[in-house]
């Protein structure tokens, strides 16, 4: 009898887990999510064009800061689309995602062993 009850509980748990997954999938296809994703795509295209402006390309520091800021915005926007901001507590996650996305280029400085923005060959 106990085995049957355990099996029944396991089946109910798996069904609940499946229902939660289905709910999460439906939520990810919501109008808000689709609009947010479309907006993010447009932002990426516009930001890419802005980074090509000569005034940004001619100044290494401006190019690095602009690229870094755009990484941060993309990280925040992407995470906001994924979680769907519903509470103020979610905003902290969005900020963290932006921070992590903006520091992702730090490895380049570690590999180059320099804070210089000049291009160097790190393999030679």
PDB file of C-alpha atoms in Angstrom:
ATOM      1  CA  UNK A   1       0.000   0.000   0.000  1.00  0.00           C
ATOM      2  CA  UNK A   2       2.798   2.405   0.919  1.00  0.00           C
ATOM      3  CA  UNK A   3       4.483   1.827  -2.451  1.00  0.00           C
ATOM      4  CA  UNK A   4       1.249   2.723  -4.242  1.00  0.00           C
ATOM      5  CA  UNK A   5       0.915   5.928  -2.237  1.00  0.00           C
ATOM      6  CA  UNK A   6       4.560   6.799  -2.905  1.00  0.00           C
ATOM      7  CA  UNK A   7       4.038   6.185  -6.619  1.00  0.00           C
ATOM      8  CA  UNK A   8       0.876   8.276  -6.601  1.00  0.00           C
ATOM      9  CA  UNK A   9       2.667  11.136  -4.824  1.00  0.00           C
ATOM     10  CA  UNK A  10       5.538  10.897  -7.315  1.00  0.00           C
ATOM     11  CA  UNK A  11       3.117  11.030 -10.255  1.00  0.00           C
ATOM     12  CA  UNK A  12       1.347  14.049  -8.737  1.00  0.00           C
ATOM     13  CA  UNK A  13       4.698  15.751  -8.180  1.00  0.00           C
ATOM     14  CA  UNK A  14       5.766  15.097 -11.768  1.00  0.00           C
ATOM     15  CA  UNK A  15       2.428  16.405 -13.057  1.00  0.00           C
ATOM     16  CA  UNK A  16       2.781  19.542 -10.945  1.00  0.00           C
ATOM     17  CA  UNK A  17       6.311  20.005 -12.215  1.00  0.00           C
ATOM     18  CA  UNK A  18       5.092  19.560 -15.783  1.00  0.00           C
ATOM     19  CA  UNK A  19       2.279  22.041 -15.214  1.00  0.00           C
ATOM     20  CA  UNK A  20       4.746  24.574 -13.802  1.00  0.00           C
ATOM     21  CA  UNK A  21       6.964  24.110 -16.859  1.00  0.00           C
ATOM     22  CA  UNK A  22       3.981  24.550 -19.162  1.00  0.00           C
ATOM     23  CA  UNK A  23       2.959  27.693 -17.273  1.00  0.00           C
ATOM     24  CA  UNK A  24       6.506  29.069 -17.531  1.00  0.00           C
ATOM     25  CA  UNK A  25       6.552  28.323 -21.257  1.00  0.00           C
ATOM     26  CA  UNK A  26       3.226  30.066 -21.799  1.00  0.00           C
ATOM     27  CA  UNK A  27       4.458  33.025 -19.775  1.00  0.00           C
ATOM     28  CA  UNK A  28       7.589  33.257 -21.933  1.00  0.00           C
ATOM     29  CA  UNK A  29       5.355  33.576 -25.008  1.00  0.00           C
ATOM     30  CA  UNK A  30       3.303  36.379 -23.511  1.00  0.00           C
ATOM     31  CA  UNK A  31       2.738  39.641 -25.334  1.00  0.00           C
ATOM     32  CA  UNK A  32       5.005  41.465 -22.875  1.00  0.00           C
ATOM     33  CA  UNK A  33       7.795  38.974 -23.490  1.00  0.00           C
ATOM     34  CA  UNK A  34       7.467  39.167 -27.262  1.00  0.00           C
ATOM     35  CA  UNK A  35       7.368  42.979 -27.254  1.00  0.00           C
ATOM     36  CA  UNK A  36      10.359  43.083 -24.892  1.00  0.00           C
ATOM     37  CA  UNK A  37      12.305  40.691 -27.112  1.00  0.00           C
ATOM     38  CA  UNK A  38      11.484  42.678 -30.236  1.00  0.00           C
ATOM     39  CA  UNK A  39      12.522  45.897 -28.491  1.00  0.00           C
ATOM     40  CA  UNK A  40      15.783  44.287 -27.419  1.00  0.00           C
ATOM     41  CA  UNK A  41      16.510  43.229 -30.984  1.00  0.00           C
ATOM     42  CA  UNK A  42      15.870  46.748 -32.267  1.00  0.00           C
ATOM     43  CA  UNK A  43      18.062  48.189 -29.497  1.00  0.00           C
ATOM     44  CA  UNK A  44      20.909  45.842 -30.460  1.00  0.00           C
ATOM     45  CA  UNK A  45      20.725  46.893 -34.107  1.00  0.00           C
ATOM     46  CA  UNK A  46      20.627  50.606 -33.240  1.00  0.00           C
ATOM     47  CA  UNK A  47      23.427  50.278 -30.673  1.00  0.00           C
ATOM     48  CA  UNK A  48      25.595  48.437 -33.188  1.00  0.00           C
ATOM     49  CA  UNK A  49      25.141  51.276 -35.683  1.00  0.00           C
ATOM     50  CA  UNK A  50      25.876  53.909 -33.019  1.00  0.00           C
ATOM     51  CA  UNK A  51      29.133  52.184 -32.113  1.00  0.00           C
ATOM     52  CA  UNK A  52      30.249  52.570 -35.728  1.00  0.00           C
ATOM     53  CA  UNK A  53      30.164  56.385 -35.589  1.00  0.00           C
ATOM     54  CA  UNK A  54      33.625  57.839 -36.313  1.00  0.00           C
ATOM     55  CA  UNK A  55      33.664  59.912 -33.119  1.00  0.00           C
ATOM     56  CA  UNK A  56      33.306  56.710 -31.083  1.00  0.00           C
ATOM     57  CA  UNK A  57      35.688  54.655 -33.215  1.00  0.00           C
ATOM     58  CA  UNK A  58      38.459  57.279 -32.982  1.00  0.00           C
ATOM     59  CA  UNK A  59      38.504  57.376 -29.184  1.00  0.00           C
ATOM     60  CA  UNK A  60      39.537  54.087 -27.550  1.00  0.00           C
ATOM     61  CA  UNK A  61      38.157  54.984 -24.130  1.00  0.00           C
ATOM     62  CA  UNK A  62      34.830  56.218 -25.497  1.00  0.00           C
ATOM     63  CA  UNK A  63      34.514  53.064 -27.597  1.00  0.00           C
ATOM     64  CA  UNK A  64      35.292  50.828 -24.598  1.00  0.00           C
ATOM     65  CA  UNK A  65      32.899  52.671 -22.275  1.00  0.00           C
ATOM     66  CA  UNK A  66      30.116  52.718 -24.877  1.00  0.00           C
ATOM     67  CA  UNK A  67      30.549  49.025 -25.609  1.00  0.00           C
ATOM     68  CA  UNK A  68      30.573  48.243 -21.903  1.00  0.00           C
ATOM     69  CA  UNK A  69      27.449  50.311 -21.233  1.00  0.00           C
ATOM     70  CA  UNK A  70      25.635  48.626 -24.107  1.00  0.00           C
ATOM     71  CA  UNK A  71      26.585  45.197 -22.737  1.00  0.00           C
ATOM     72  CA  UNK A  72      25.075  46.254 -19.413  1.00  0.00           C
ATOM     73  CA  UNK A  73      21.829  47.456 -20.966  1.00  0.00           C
ATOM     74  CA  UNK A  74      21.506  44.288 -23.055  1.00  0.00           C
ATOM     75  CA  UNK A  75      22.112  42.147 -19.970  1.00  0.00           C
ATOM     76  CA  UNK A  76      19.497  44.018 -17.937  1.00  0.00           C
ATOM     77  CA  UNK A  77      16.954  44.030 -20.740  1.00  0.00           C
ATOM     78  CA  UNK A  78      17.478  40.336 -21.500  1.00  0.00           C
ATOM     79  CA  UNK A  79      17.037  39.312 -17.881  1.00  0.00           C
ATOM     80  CA  UNK A  80      13.983  41.533 -17.508  1.00  0.00           C
ATOM     81  CA  UNK A  81      12.422  39.737 -20.488  1.00  0.00           C
ATOM     82  CA  UNK A  82      13.318  36.326 -19.043  1.00  0.00           C
ATOM     83  CA  UNK A  83      11.918  36.892 -15.544  1.00  0.00           C
ATOM     84  CA  UNK A  84       9.184  39.376 -16.400  1.00  0.00           C
ATOM     85  CA  UNK A  85       9.529  42.072 -13.747  1.00  0.00           C
ATOM     86  CA  UNK A  86       6.576  41.810 -11.400  1.00  0.00           C
ATOM     87  CA  UNK A  87       8.050  42.819  -8.048  1.00  0.00           C
ATOM     88  CA  UNK A  88      10.589  45.325  -6.808  1.00  0.00           C
ATOM     89  CA  UNK A  89      12.771  42.426  -5.667  1.00  0.00           C
ATOM     90  CA  UNK A  90      13.188  41.348  -9.290  1.00  0.00           C
ATOM     91  CA  UNK A  91      14.770  44.714 -10.072  1.00  0.00           C
ATOM     92  CA  UNK A  92      17.841  43.709  -8.053  1.00  0.00           C
ATOM     93  CA  UNK A  93      18.277  40.667 -10.285  1.00  0.00           C
ATOM     94  CA  UNK A  94      18.041  42.871 -13.361  1.00  0.00           C
ATOM     95  CA  UNK A  95      20.734  45.204 -11.994  1.00  0.00           C
ATOM     96  CA  UNK A  96      22.962  42.213 -11.189  1.00  0.00           C
ATOM     97  CA  UNK A  97      22.511  40.847 -14.712  1.00  0.00           C
ATOM     98  CA  UNK A  98      23.502  44.228 -16.142  1.00  0.00           C
ATOM     99  CA  UNK A  99      26.568  44.380 -13.915  1.00  0.00           C
ATOM    100  CA  UNK A 100      27.671  40.878 -14.899  1.00  0.00           C
ATOM    101  CA  UNK A 101      27.096  41.624 -18.573  1.00  0.00           C
ATOM    102  CA  UNK A 102      29.167  44.796 -18.358  1.00  0.00           C
ATOM    103  CA  UNK A 103      32.148  43.171 -16.638  1.00  0.00           C
ATOM    104  CA  UNK A 104      32.275  40.316 -19.117  1.00  0.00           C
ATOM    105  CA  UNK A 105      35.098  41.999 -21.054  1.00  0.00           C
ATOM    106  CA  UNK A 106      37.390  42.120 -18.021  1.00  0.00           C
ATOM    107  CA  UNK A 107      39.009  38.866 -19.151  1.00  0.00           C
ATOM    108  CA  UNK A 108      40.526  40.713 -22.121  1.00  0.00           C
ATOM    109  CA  UNK A 109      42.514  42.904 -19.747  1.00  0.00           C
ATOM    110  CA  UNK A 110      43.646  39.874 -17.738  1.00  0.00           C
ATOM    111  CA  UNK A 111      44.837  38.098 -20.883  1.00  0.00           C
ATOM    112  CA  UNK A 112      46.653  41.212 -22.103  1.00  0.00           C
ATOM    113  CA  UNK A 113      48.079  41.817 -18.601  1.00  0.00           C
ATOM    114  CA  UNK A 114      47.440  45.505 -19.154  1.00  0.00           C
ATOM    115  CA  UNK A 115      44.760  48.164 -18.813  1.00  0.00           C
ATOM    116  CA  UNK A 116      45.851  49.640 -22.134  1.00  0.00           C
ATOM    117  CA  UNK A 117      43.205  49.728 -24.838  1.00  0.00           C
ATOM    118  CA  UNK A 118      45.778  49.386 -27.621  1.00  0.00           C
ATOM    119  CA  UNK A 119      45.536  46.166 -29.620  1.00  0.00           C
ATOM    120  CA  UNK A 120      48.276  43.674 -28.801  1.00  0.00           C
ATOM    121  CA  UNK A 121      49.011  40.117 -29.767  1.00  0.00           C
ATOM    122  CA  UNK A 122      48.351  38.042 -26.640  1.00  0.00           C
ATOM    123  CA  UNK A 123      49.581  34.789 -28.191  1.00  0.00           C
ATOM    124  CA  UNK A 124      53.100  35.894 -29.089  1.00  0.00           C
TER     125      UNK A 124
END
